[in-house]
Amino acid sequence: MAKLNSCFQRLFVFFNLLFAIVGGVIIGLGLLGQFAYNDSTSEFENQSKGFLVMYLVGGITMAISLLGAYGAHREKRIPLIVFLVACFIGCFGLLRLAVPTAMYRSEMKQIMEEKFREALPLNEASPDVRQFTERIQLNLKCCGLFSYTDWGNNVPDSCLCQGEEDQMEGTCLNIPYRLLFLSEYRMTGHQQLIYKQTCFPILEGYLAKALDIVLGISFGFAALALLGAVMSAVLLAQLRSSTVAVPVVFSVSSHPSKFGFSSHPPKYTELYNEPEKPEK
């Protein structure tokens, strides 16, 4: 059997087992997310594609890593070759995703802003858009996408400051009560407090963080995939060098007492026709 560098071989096996664990963690996170969204049917249907991607990424990562660990442990060339090809494909695919994302990052923010502005005014938008915006306002404590005037004269209750802490922190804004919608029972005097912060800058910040995470993961995994490809190539080179047949040189002794051979070159007899003597 071919002999590999034991230290390098163990390092490669550990490298792949670690990535197999990472693949299992990705699958586990997908399962937890699926159970978390199982309560809402509509949201679960919208997130099902994301869970499917997580299952595929985790499963492929685990399978390729275990294949590489098996090839290194058993010193098999075919699993290592498959692992090498898979690492190169994965590295190219991740770079194909990360490089355009980094190049067109600012344009993606502009596209996002244009999509949100198309939904204005919010009081005339579809029920799904209004519910989505109000849910964001409640969770992020903001009002309107770009201004509370996005709601026209019907500012919803989700814009109202909910507690005294928000009012003390200076995050609230006074607006005339006539702009409020279905909140007469909460009016004090002629004005009411709503959140001063608009929602789009917060969403834009979340988008920037999400892009940073995606770029970091993509470039990081691309570098690790390239490292795995280099390590597998080194193992394949070691297998190749250790399995090459060593030429054996045979020597034949020319001593007369061995094998009946003489040290002198063989003698050849020259054959020739004697010239005819002239007749007398």
PDB file of C-alpha atoms in Angstrom:
ATOM      1  CA  MET A   1       0.000   0.000   0.000  1.00  0.00           C
ATOM      2  CA  ALA A   2       1.147   3.563  -0.697  1.00  0.00           C
ATOM      3  CA  LYS A   3       2.730   5.366   2.235  1.00  0.00           C
ATOM      4  CA  LEU A   4       1.648   8.944   3.014  1.00  0.00           C
ATOM      5  CA  ASN A   5       3.014  11.518   5.408  1.00  0.00           C
ATOM      6  CA  SER A   6       1.155  10.555   8.582  1.00  0.00           C
ATOM      7  CA  CYS A   7       1.081  14.064  10.068  1.00  0.00           C
ATOM      8  CA  PHE A   8      -0.228  15.651   6.881  1.00  0.00           C
ATOM      9  CA  GLN A   9      -2.701  12.808   6.435  1.00  0.00           C
ATOM     10  CA  ARG A  10      -4.145  13.273   9.935  1.00  0.00           C
ATOM     11  CA  LEU A  11      -4.369  17.021   9.417  1.00  0.00           C
ATOM     12  CA  PHE A  12      -6.318  16.488   6.210  1.00  0.00           C
ATOM     13  CA  VAL A  13      -8.695  14.028   7.900  1.00  0.00           C
ATOM     14  CA  PHE A  14      -9.272  16.471  10.778  1.00  0.00           C
ATOM     15  CA  PHE A  15      -9.890  19.281   8.280  1.00  0.00           C
ATOM     16  CA  ASN A  16     -12.603  17.278   6.539  1.00  0.00           C
ATOM     17  CA  LEU A  17     -14.236  15.996   9.708  1.00  0.00           C
ATOM     18  CA  LEU A  18     -14.489  19.580  10.937  1.00  0.00           C
ATOM     19  CA  PHE A  19     -16.263  20.587   7.738  1.00  0.00           C
ATOM     20  CA  ALA A  20     -18.561  17.583   8.019  1.00  0.00           C
ATOM     21  CA  ILE A  21     -19.591  18.881  11.449  1.00  0.00           C
ATOM     22  CA  VAL A  22     -20.197  22.332   9.917  1.00  0.00           C
ATOM     23  CA  GLY A  23     -22.455  20.719   7.300  1.00  0.00           C
ATOM     24  CA  GLY A  24     -24.402  18.963  10.059  1.00  0.00           C
ATOM     25  CA  VAL A  25     -24.793  22.257  11.930  1.00  0.00           C
ATOM     26  CA  ILE A  26     -26.214  23.905   8.796  1.00  0.00           C
ATOM     27  CA  ILE A  27     -28.765  21.096   8.457  1.00  0.00           C
ATOM     28  CA  GLY A  28     -29.639  21.432  12.139  1.00  0.00           C
ATOM     29  CA  LEU A  29     -30.185  25.178  11.794  1.00  0.00           C
ATOM     30  CA  GLY A  30     -32.462  24.522   8.841  1.00  0.00           C
ATOM     31  CA  LEU A  31     -34.524  22.091  10.906  1.00  0.00           C
ATOM     32  CA  LEU A  32     -34.788  24.564  13.804  1.00  0.00           C
ATOM     33  CA  GLY A  33     -35.862  27.302  11.417  1.00  0.00           C
ATOM     34  CA  GLN A  34     -38.462  25.014   9.869  1.00  0.00           C
ATOM     35  CA  PHE A  35     -39.959  24.243  13.269  1.00  0.00           C
ATOM     36  CA  ALA A  36     -39.923  27.943  14.179  1.00  0.00           C
ATOM     37  CA  TYR A  37     -41.878  28.937  11.060  1.00  0.00           C
ATOM     38  CA  ASN A  38     -44.228  25.974  11.282  1.00  0.00           C
ATOM     39  CA  ASP A  39     -46.773  28.016  13.221  1.00  0.00           C
ATOM     40  CA  SER A  40     -47.485  30.383  10.308  1.00  0.00           C
ATOM     41  CA  THR A  41     -48.398  28.605   7.056  1.00  0.00           C
ATOM     42  CA  SER A  42     -47.948  31.592   4.771  1.00  0.00           C
ATOM     43  CA  GLU A  43     -44.561  32.545   6.196  1.00  0.00           C
ATOM     44  CA  PHE A  44     -43.436  28.925   6.131  1.00  0.00           C
ATOM     45  CA  GLU A  45     -44.280  28.654   2.449  1.00  0.00           C
ATOM     46  CA  ASN A  46     -42.272  31.800   1.750  1.00  0.00           C
ATOM     47  CA  GLN A  47     -39.269  30.454   3.680  1.00  0.00           C
ATOM     48  CA  SER A  48     -39.377  26.887   2.322  1.00  0.00           C
ATOM     49  CA  LYS A  49     -36.919  27.674  -0.476  1.00  0.00           C
ATOM     50  CA  GLY A  50     -34.435  29.075   2.010  1.00  0.00           C
ATOM     51  CA  PHE A  51     -34.648  25.914   4.113  1.00  0.00           C
ATOM     52  CA  LEU A  52     -34.157  23.784   1.005  1.00  0.00           C
ATOM     53  CA  VAL A  53     -30.979  25.708   0.171  1.00  0.00           C
ATOM     54  CA  MET A  54     -29.688  25.159   3.706  1.00  0.00           C
ATOM     55  CA  TYR A  55     -30.357  21.410   3.449  1.00  0.00           C
ATOM     56  CA  LEU A  56     -28.560  21.203   0.099  1.00  0.00           C
ATOM     57  CA  VAL A  57     -25.546  23.203   1.262  1.00  0.00           C
ATOM     58  CA  GLY A  58     -25.259  21.259   4.498  1.00  0.00           C
ATOM     59  CA  GLY A  59     -25.725  17.877   2.850  1.00  0.00           C
ATOM     60  CA  ILE A  60     -23.241  18.542   0.053  1.00  0.00           C
ATOM     61  CA  THR A  61     -20.671  19.914   2.511  1.00  0.00           C
ATOM     62  CA  MET A  62     -21.012  16.875   4.761  1.00  0.00           C
ATOM     63  CA  ALA A  63     -20.866  14.363   1.885  1.00  0.00           C
ATOM     64  CA  ILE A  64     -17.805  15.902   0.221  1.00  0.00           C
ATOM     65  CA  SER A  65     -15.972  16.251   3.536  1.00  0.00           C
ATOM     66  CA  LEU A  66     -16.601  12.647   4.533  1.00  0.00           C
ATOM     67  CA  LEU A  67     -15.510  11.518   1.076  1.00  0.00           C
ATOM     68  CA  GLY A  68     -12.230  13.405   1.419  1.00  0.00           C
ATOM     69  CA  ALA A  69     -11.625  12.033   4.924  1.00  0.00           C
ATOM     70  CA  TYR A  70     -12.293   8.493   3.698  1.00  0.00           C
ATOM     71  CA  GLY A  71      -9.945   8.897   0.740  1.00  0.00           C
ATOM     72  CA  ALA A  72      -7.135  10.185   2.938  1.00  0.00           C
ATOM     73  CA  HIS A  73      -7.633   7.585   5.677  1.00  0.00           C
ATOM     74  CA  ARG A  74      -7.838   4.628   3.301  1.00  0.00           C
ATOM     75  CA  GLU A  75      -5.320   6.118   0.875  1.00  0.00           C
ATOM     76  CA  LYS A  76      -7.679   5.840  -2.088  1.00  0.00           C
ATOM     77  CA  ARG A  77      -7.011   7.928  -5.155  1.00  0.00           C
ATOM     78  CA  ILE A  78     -10.533   8.085  -6.651  1.00  0.00           C
ATOM     79  CA  PRO A  79     -12.214   9.664  -3.557  1.00  0.00           C
ATOM     80  CA  LEU A  80      -9.381  12.181  -3.352  1.00  0.00           C
ATOM     81  CA  ILE A  81      -9.749  13.062  -7.035  1.00  0.00           C
ATOM     82  CA  VAL A  82     -13.516  13.556  -6.598  1.00  0.00           C
ATOM     83  CA  PHE A  83     -12.843  15.703  -3.531  1.00  0.00           C
ATOM     84  CA  LEU A  84     -10.306  17.770  -5.481  1.00  0.00           C
ATOM     85  CA  VAL A  85     -12.732  18.427  -8.332  1.00  0.00           C
ATOM     86  CA  ALA A  86     -15.569  19.259  -5.912  1.00  0.00           C
ATOM     87  CA  CYS A  87     -13.357  21.749  -4.053  1.00  0.00           C
ATOM     88  CA  PHE A  88     -12.417  23.532  -7.270  1.00  0.00           C
ATOM     89  CA  ILE A  89     -16.065  23.692  -8.363  1.00  0.00           C
ATOM     90  CA  GLY A  90     -17.139  24.971  -4.941  1.00  0.00           C
ATOM     91  CA  CYS A  91     -14.395  27.585  -4.883  1.00  0.00           C
ATOM     92  CA  PHE A  92     -15.335  28.836  -8.347  1.00  0.00           C
ATOM     93  CA  GLY A  93     -19.052  28.929  -7.484  1.00  0.00           C
ATOM     94  CA  LEU A  94     -18.498  30.879  -4.262  1.00  0.00           C
ATOM     95  CA  LEU A  95     -16.273  33.400  -5.992  1.00  0.00           C
ATOM     96  CA  ARG A  96     -18.839  33.681  -8.787  1.00  0.00           C
ATOM     97  CA  LEU A  97     -21.385  34.680  -6.124  1.00  0.00           C
ATOM     98  CA  ALA A  98     -19.179  36.881  -3.941  1.00  0.00           C
ATOM     99  CA  VAL A  99     -17.316  38.971  -6.514  1.00  0.00           C
ATOM    100  CA  PRO A 100     -20.416  40.407  -8.311  1.00  0.00           C
ATOM    101  CA  THR A 101     -22.092  40.980  -4.925  1.00  0.00           C
ATOM    102  CA  ALA A 102     -19.117  43.038  -3.767  1.00  0.00           C
ATOM    103  CA  MET A 103     -18.944  44.950  -7.046  1.00  0.00           C
ATOM    104  CA  TYR A 104     -22.651  45.866  -7.235  1.00  0.00           C
ATOM    105  CA  ARG A 105     -23.253  46.368  -3.541  1.00  0.00           C
ATOM    106  CA  SER A 106     -24.201  50.060  -3.789  1.00  0.00           C
ATOM    107  CA  GLU A 107     -26.480  49.383  -6.745  1.00  0.00           C
ATOM    108  CA  MET A 108     -28.338  46.751  -4.724  1.00  0.00           C
ATOM    109  CA  LYS A 109     -29.135  49.382  -2.098  1.00  0.00           C
ATOM    110  CA  GLN A 110     -30.473  51.707  -4.790  1.00  0.00           C
ATOM    111  CA  ILE A 111     -32.651  48.939  -6.198  1.00  0.00           C
ATOM    112  CA  MET A 112     -33.995  48.239  -2.717  1.00  0.00           C
ATOM    113  CA  GLU A 113     -34.847  51.920  -2.224  1.00  0.00           C
ATOM    114  CA  GLU A 114     -36.619  52.076  -5.580  1.00  0.00           C
ATOM    115  CA  LYS A 115     -38.714  49.008  -4.724  1.00  0.00           C
ATOM    116  CA  PHE A 116     -39.806  50.544  -1.424  1.00  0.00           C
ATOM    117  CA  ARG A 117     -40.662  53.876  -3.029  1.00  0.00           C
ATOM    118  CA  GLU A 118     -42.890  52.089  -5.511  1.00  0.00           C
ATOM    119  CA  ALA A 119     -45.101  51.043  -2.576  1.00  0.00           C
ATOM    120  CA  LEU A 120     -45.836  54.666  -1.580  1.00  0.00           C
ATOM    121  CA  PRO A 121     -48.193  55.996  -0.376  1.00  0.00           C
ATOM    122  CA  LEU A 122     -48.633  53.267   2.199  1.00  0.00           C
ATOM    123  CA  ASN A 123     -52.265  54.075   2.965  1.00  0.00           C
ATOM    124  CA  GLU A 124     -53.086  53.203  -0.677  1.00  0.00           C
ATOM    125  CA  ALA A 125     -50.858  50.102  -0.868  1.00  0.00           C
ATOM    126  CA  SER A 126     -52.090  46.512  -0.901  1.00  0.00           C
ATOM    127  CA  PRO A 127     -53.097  44.875   2.410  1.00  0.00           C
ATOM    128  CA  ASP A 128     -50.019  42.627   2.330  1.00  0.00           C
ATOM    129  CA  VAL A 129     -47.685  45.624   2.001  1.00  0.00           C
ATOM    130  CA  ARG A 130     -49.449  47.477   4.820  1.00  0.00           C
ATOM    131  CA  GLN A 131     -49.316  44.459   7.133  1.00  0.00           C
ATOM    132  CA  PHE A 132     -45.652  43.909   6.328  1.00  0.00           C
ATOM    133  CA  THR A 133     -44.821  47.561   7.023  1.00  0.00           C
ATOM    134  CA  GLU A 134     -46.776  47.653  10.277  1.00  0.00           C
ATOM    135  CA  ARG A 135     -45.021  44.498  11.469  1.00  0.00           C
ATOM    136  CA  ILE A 136     -41.669  46.163  10.759  1.00  0.00           C
ATOM    137  CA  GLN A 137     -42.777  49.298  12.614  1.00  0.00           C
ATOM    138  CA  LEU A 138     -43.741  47.319  15.701  1.00  0.00           C
ATOM    139  CA  ASN A 139     -40.519  45.292  15.771  1.00  0.00           C
ATOM    140  CA  LEU A 140     -38.068  48.073  14.884  1.00  0.00           C
ATOM    141  CA  LYS A 141     -39.902  50.943  16.601  1.00  0.00           C
ATOM    142  CA  CYS A 142     -40.035  53.147  13.540  1.00  0.00           C
ATOM    143  CA  CYS A 143     -42.714  54.917  11.537  1.00  0.00           C
ATOM    144  CA  GLY A 144     -43.029  55.006   7.752  1.00  0.00           C
ATOM    145  CA  LEU A 145     -40.439  53.916   5.259  1.00  0.00           C
ATOM    146  CA  PHE A 146     -38.969  57.355   4.570  1.00  0.00           C
ATOM    147  CA  SER A 147     -41.272  59.558   6.677  1.00  0.00           C
ATOM    148  CA  TYR A 148     -44.440  59.235   8.727  1.00  0.00           C
ATOM    149  CA  THR A 149     -46.132  61.142   5.892  1.00  0.00           C
ATOM    150  CA  ASP A 150     -45.832  57.941   3.825  1.00  0.00           C
ATOM    151  CA  TRP A 151     -49.120  56.995   5.505  1.00  0.00           C
ATOM    152  CA  GLY A 152     -50.828  60.195   4.355  1.00  0.00           C
ATOM    153  CA  ASN A 153     -53.516  61.203   6.815  1.00  0.00           C
ATOM    154  CA  ASN A 154     -53.912  57.681   8.219  1.00  0.00           C
ATOM    155  CA  VAL A 155     -50.926  57.023  10.493  1.00  0.00           C
ATOM    156  CA  PRO A 156     -51.524  53.568  12.068  1.00  0.00           C
ATOM    157  CA  ASP A 157     -51.252  52.623  15.728  1.00  0.00           C
ATOM    158  CA  SER A 158     -48.022  50.724  15.027  1.00  0.00           C
ATOM    159  CA  CYS A 159     -46.286  54.128  14.762  1.00  0.00           C
ATOM    160  CA  LEU A 160     -47.245  55.180  18.280  1.00  0.00           C
ATOM    161  CA  CYS A 161     -44.640  55.209  21.025  1.00  0.00           C
ATOM    162  CA  GLN A 162     -45.551  52.307  23.281  1.00  0.00           C
ATOM    163  CA  GLY A 163     -43.960  53.220  26.595  1.00  0.00           C
ATOM    164  CA  GLU A 164     -42.572  55.993  28.738  1.00  0.00           C
ATOM    165  CA  GLU A 165     -39.019  54.775  28.123  1.00  0.00           C
ATOM    166  CA  ASP A 166     -39.306  55.565  24.432  1.00  0.00           C
ATOM    167  CA  GLN A 167     -40.661  58.997  25.248  1.00  0.00           C
ATOM    168  CA  MET A 168     -37.842  59.686  27.714  1.00  0.00           C
ATOM    169  CA  GLU A 169     -35.141  58.637  25.232  1.00  0.00           C
ATOM    170  CA  GLY A 170     -36.196  61.256  22.729  1.00  0.00           C
ATOM    171  CA  THR A 171     -37.177  58.753  20.052  1.00  0.00           C
ATOM    172  CA  CYS A 172     -40.700  60.097  19.675  1.00  0.00           C
ATOM    173  CA  LEU A 173     -42.189  62.913  17.634  1.00  0.00           C
ATOM    174  CA  ASN A 174     -45.344  64.969  18.172  1.00  0.00           C
ATOM    175  CA  ILE A 175     -47.852  65.007  15.326  1.00  0.00           C
ATOM    176  CA  PRO A 176     -51.380  66.456  15.112  1.00  0.00           C
ATOM    177  CA  TYR A 177     -54.024  63.956  16.263  1.00  0.00           C
ATOM    178  CA  ARG A 178     -55.963  64.399  13.007  1.00  0.00           C
ATOM    179  CA  LEU A 179     -53.290  62.345  11.224  1.00  0.00           C
ATOM    180  CA  LEU A 180     -53.867  59.294  13.418  1.00  0.00           C
ATOM    181  CA  PHE A 181     -55.961  56.363  12.231  1.00  0.00           C
ATOM    182  CA  LEU A 182     -58.205  54.436  14.674  1.00  0.00           C
ATOM    183  CA  SER A 183     -56.411  55.780  17.734  1.00  0.00           C
ATOM    184  CA  GLU A 184     -58.752  58.449  19.118  1.00  0.00           C
ATOM    185  CA  TYR A 185     -58.897  56.574  22.413  1.00  0.00           C
ATOM    186  CA  ARG A 186     -55.168  57.198  22.887  1.00  0.00           C
ATOM    187  CA  MET A 187     -55.105  60.902  22.133  1.00  0.00           C
ATOM    188  CA  THR A 188     -53.917  63.363  24.772  1.00  0.00           C
ATOM    189  CA  GLY A 189     -54.860  66.918  23.865  1.00  0.00           C
ATOM    190  CA  HIS A 190     -54.340  67.815  20.236  1.00  0.00           C
ATOM    191  CA  GLN A 191     -51.122  65.877  19.607  1.00  0.00           C
ATOM    192  CA  GLN A 192     -49.786  62.341  19.815  1.00  0.00           C
ATOM    193  CA  LEU A 193     -46.322  60.799  19.999  1.00  0.00           C
ATOM    194  CA  ILE A 194     -45.016  58.580  17.189  1.00  0.00           C
ATOM    195  CA  TYR A 195     -41.601  57.112  16.521  1.00  0.00           C
ATOM    196  CA  LYS A 196     -39.219  59.649  15.034  1.00  0.00           C
ATOM    197  CA  GLN A 197     -37.008  57.054  13.317  1.00  0.00           C
ATOM    198  CA  THR A 198     -38.058  55.947   9.829  1.00  0.00           C
ATOM    199  CA  CYS A 199     -37.833  52.280   8.836  1.00  0.00           C
ATOM    200  CA  PHE A 200     -35.846  52.326   5.612  1.00  0.00           C
ATOM    201  CA  PRO A 201     -32.494  53.438   7.143  1.00  0.00           C
ATOM    202  CA  ILE A 202     -32.789  50.577   9.642  1.00  0.00           C
ATOM    203  CA  LEU A 203     -33.575  48.089   6.880  1.00  0.00           C
ATOM    204  CA  GLU A 204     -30.692  49.483   4.836  1.00  0.00           C
ATOM    205  CA  GLY A 205     -28.344  48.881   7.765  1.00  0.00           C
ATOM    206  CA  TYR A 206     -29.602  45.302   8.101  1.00  0.00           C
ATOM    207  CA  LEU A 207     -29.050  44.805   4.370  1.00  0.00           C
ATOM    208  CA  ALA A 208     -25.467  46.062   4.661  1.00  0.00           C
ATOM    209  CA  LYS A 209     -24.803  43.687   7.577  1.00  0.00           C
ATOM    210  CA  ALA A 210     -26.380  40.800   5.673  1.00  0.00           C
ATOM    211  CA  LEU A 211     -24.192  41.528   2.633  1.00  0.00           C
ATOM    212  CA  ASP A 212     -21.107  41.680   4.857  1.00  0.00           C
ATOM    213  CA  ILE A 213     -21.998  38.291   6.336  1.00  0.00           C
ATOM    214  CA  VAL A 214     -22.641  36.766   2.905  1.00  0.00           C
ATOM    215  CA  LEU A 215     -19.394  38.150   1.504  1.00  0.00           C
ATOM    216  CA  GLY A 216     -17.403  37.015   4.537  1.00  0.00           C
ATOM    217  CA  ILE A 217     -18.834  33.500   4.411  1.00  0.00           C
ATOM    218  CA  SER A 218     -18.426  33.250   0.635  1.00  0.00           C
ATOM    219  CA  PHE A 219     -14.806  34.414   0.541  1.00  0.00           C
ATOM    220  CA  GLY A 220     -13.946  32.410   3.647  1.00  0.00           C
ATOM    221  CA  PHE A 221     -15.398  29.161   2.336  1.00  0.00           C
ATOM    222  CA  ALA A 222     -13.827  29.794  -1.073  1.00  0.00           C
ATOM    223  CA  ALA A 223     -10.407  30.108   0.571  1.00  0.00           C
ATOM    224  CA  LEU A 224     -10.999  26.942   2.608  1.00  0.00           C
ATOM    225  CA  ALA A 225     -12.167  25.067  -0.488  1.00  0.00           C
ATOM    226  CA  LEU A 226      -9.004  26.141  -2.294  1.00  0.00           C
ATOM    227  CA  LEU A 227      -6.945  25.003   0.705  1.00  0.00           C
ATOM    228  CA  GLY A 228      -8.700  21.642   0.662  1.00  0.00           C
ATOM    229  CA  ALA A 229      -7.999  21.281  -3.055  1.00  0.00           C
ATOM    230  CA  VAL A 230      -4.303  22.032  -2.515  1.00  0.00           C
ATOM    231  CA  MET A 231      -4.075  19.534   0.357  1.00  0.00           C
ATOM    232  CA  SER A 232      -5.774  16.806  -1.658  1.00  0.00           C
ATOM    233  CA  ALA A 233      -3.445  17.525  -4.588  1.00  0.00           C
ATOM    234  CA  VAL A 234      -0.455  17.082  -2.263  1.00  0.00           C
ATOM    235  CA  LEU A 235      -1.831  13.743  -1.047  1.00  0.00           C
ATOM    236  CA  LEU A 236      -2.386  12.603  -4.615  1.00  0.00           C
ATOM    237  CA  ALA A 237       1.186  13.571  -5.465  1.00  0.00           C
ATOM    238  CA  GLN A 238       2.440  11.527  -2.526  1.00  0.00           C
ATOM    239  CA  LEU A 239       0.365   8.555  -3.631  1.00  0.00           C
ATOM    240  CA  ARG A 240       1.700   8.877  -7.156  1.00  0.00           C
ATOM    241  CA  SER A 241       5.333   9.103  -6.091  1.00  0.00           C
ATOM    242  CA  SER A 242       5.071   6.168  -3.691  1.00  0.00           C
ATOM    243  CA  THR A 243       3.430   3.867  -6.233  1.00  0.00           C
ATOM    244  CA  VAL A 244       5.876   4.458  -9.094  1.00  0.00           C
ATOM    245  CA  ALA A 245       7.918   1.283  -9.784  1.00  0.00           C
ATOM    246  CA  VAL A 246      11.576   1.573  -8.925  1.00  0.00           C
ATOM    247  CA  PRO A 247      13.761   0.358 -11.829  1.00  0.00           C
ATOM    248  CA  VAL A 248      15.932  -2.656 -10.955  1.00  0.00           C
ATOM    249  CA  VAL A 249      19.362  -2.903 -12.547  1.00  0.00           C
ATOM    250  CA  PHE A 250      20.651  -6.396 -13.199  1.00  0.00           C
ATOM    251  CA  SER A 251      24.374  -7.000 -13.717  1.00  0.00           C
ATOM    252  CA  VAL A 252      25.865 -10.091 -15.316  1.00  0.00           C
ATOM    253  CA  SER A 253      29.285 -11.046 -14.255  1.00  0.00           C
ATOM    254  CA  SER A 254      31.781 -11.667 -17.046  1.00  0.00           C
ATOM    255  CA  HIS A 255      33.996 -13.923 -14.947  1.00  0.00           C
ATOM    256  CA  PRO A 256      34.565 -17.237 -16.710  1.00  0.00           C
ATOM    257  CA  SER A 257      33.745 -19.198 -13.587  1.00  0.00           C
ATOM    258  CA  LYS A 258      30.228 -17.729 -13.373  1.00  0.00           C
ATOM    259  CA  PHE A 259      27.515 -18.518 -15.827  1.00  0.00           C
ATOM    260  CA  GLY A 260      30.123 -19.804 -18.311  1.00  0.00           C
ATOM    261  CA  PHE A 261      30.607 -16.386 -19.885  1.00  0.00           C
ATOM    262  CA  SER A 262      33.908 -14.898 -20.937  1.00  0.00           C
ATOM    263  CA  SER A 263      34.964 -11.372 -20.263  1.00  0.00           C
ATOM    264  CA  HIS A 264      36.326 -11.015 -23.758  1.00  0.00           C
ATOM    265  CA  PRO A 265      34.074 -10.005 -26.586  1.00  0.00           C
ATOM    266  CA  PRO A 266      33.055 -12.828 -28.894  1.00  0.00           C
ATOM    267  CA  LYS A 267      35.304 -13.591 -31.792  1.00  0.00           C
ATOM    268  CA  TYR A 268      33.918 -13.402 -35.253  1.00  0.00           C
ATOM    269  CA  THR A 269      35.303 -15.303 -38.216  1.00  0.00           C
ATOM    270  CA  GLU A 270      35.556 -13.313 -41.359  1.00  0.00           C
ATOM    271  CA  LEU A 271      34.385 -15.246 -44.347  1.00  0.00           C
ATOM    272  CA  TYR A 272      35.805 -14.344 -47.692  1.00  0.00           C
ATOM    273  CA  ASN A 273      36.375 -15.950 -51.016  1.00  0.00           C
ATOM    274  CA  GLU A 274      39.973 -16.486 -51.988  1.00  0.00           C
ATOM    275  CA  PRO A 275      40.864 -14.970 -55.313  1.00  0.00           C
ATOM    276  CA  GLU A 276      41.253 -17.451 -58.119  1.00  0.00           C
ATOM    277  CA  LYS A 277      44.785 -18.160 -59.228  1.00  0.00           C
ATOM    278  CA  PRO A 278      45.449 -17.349 -62.860  1.00  0.00           C
ATOM    279  CA  GLU A 279      46.001 -20.318 -65.102  1.00  0.00           C
ATOM    280  CA  LYS A 280      49.405 -20.818 -66.394  1.00  0.00           C
TER     281      LYS A 280
END
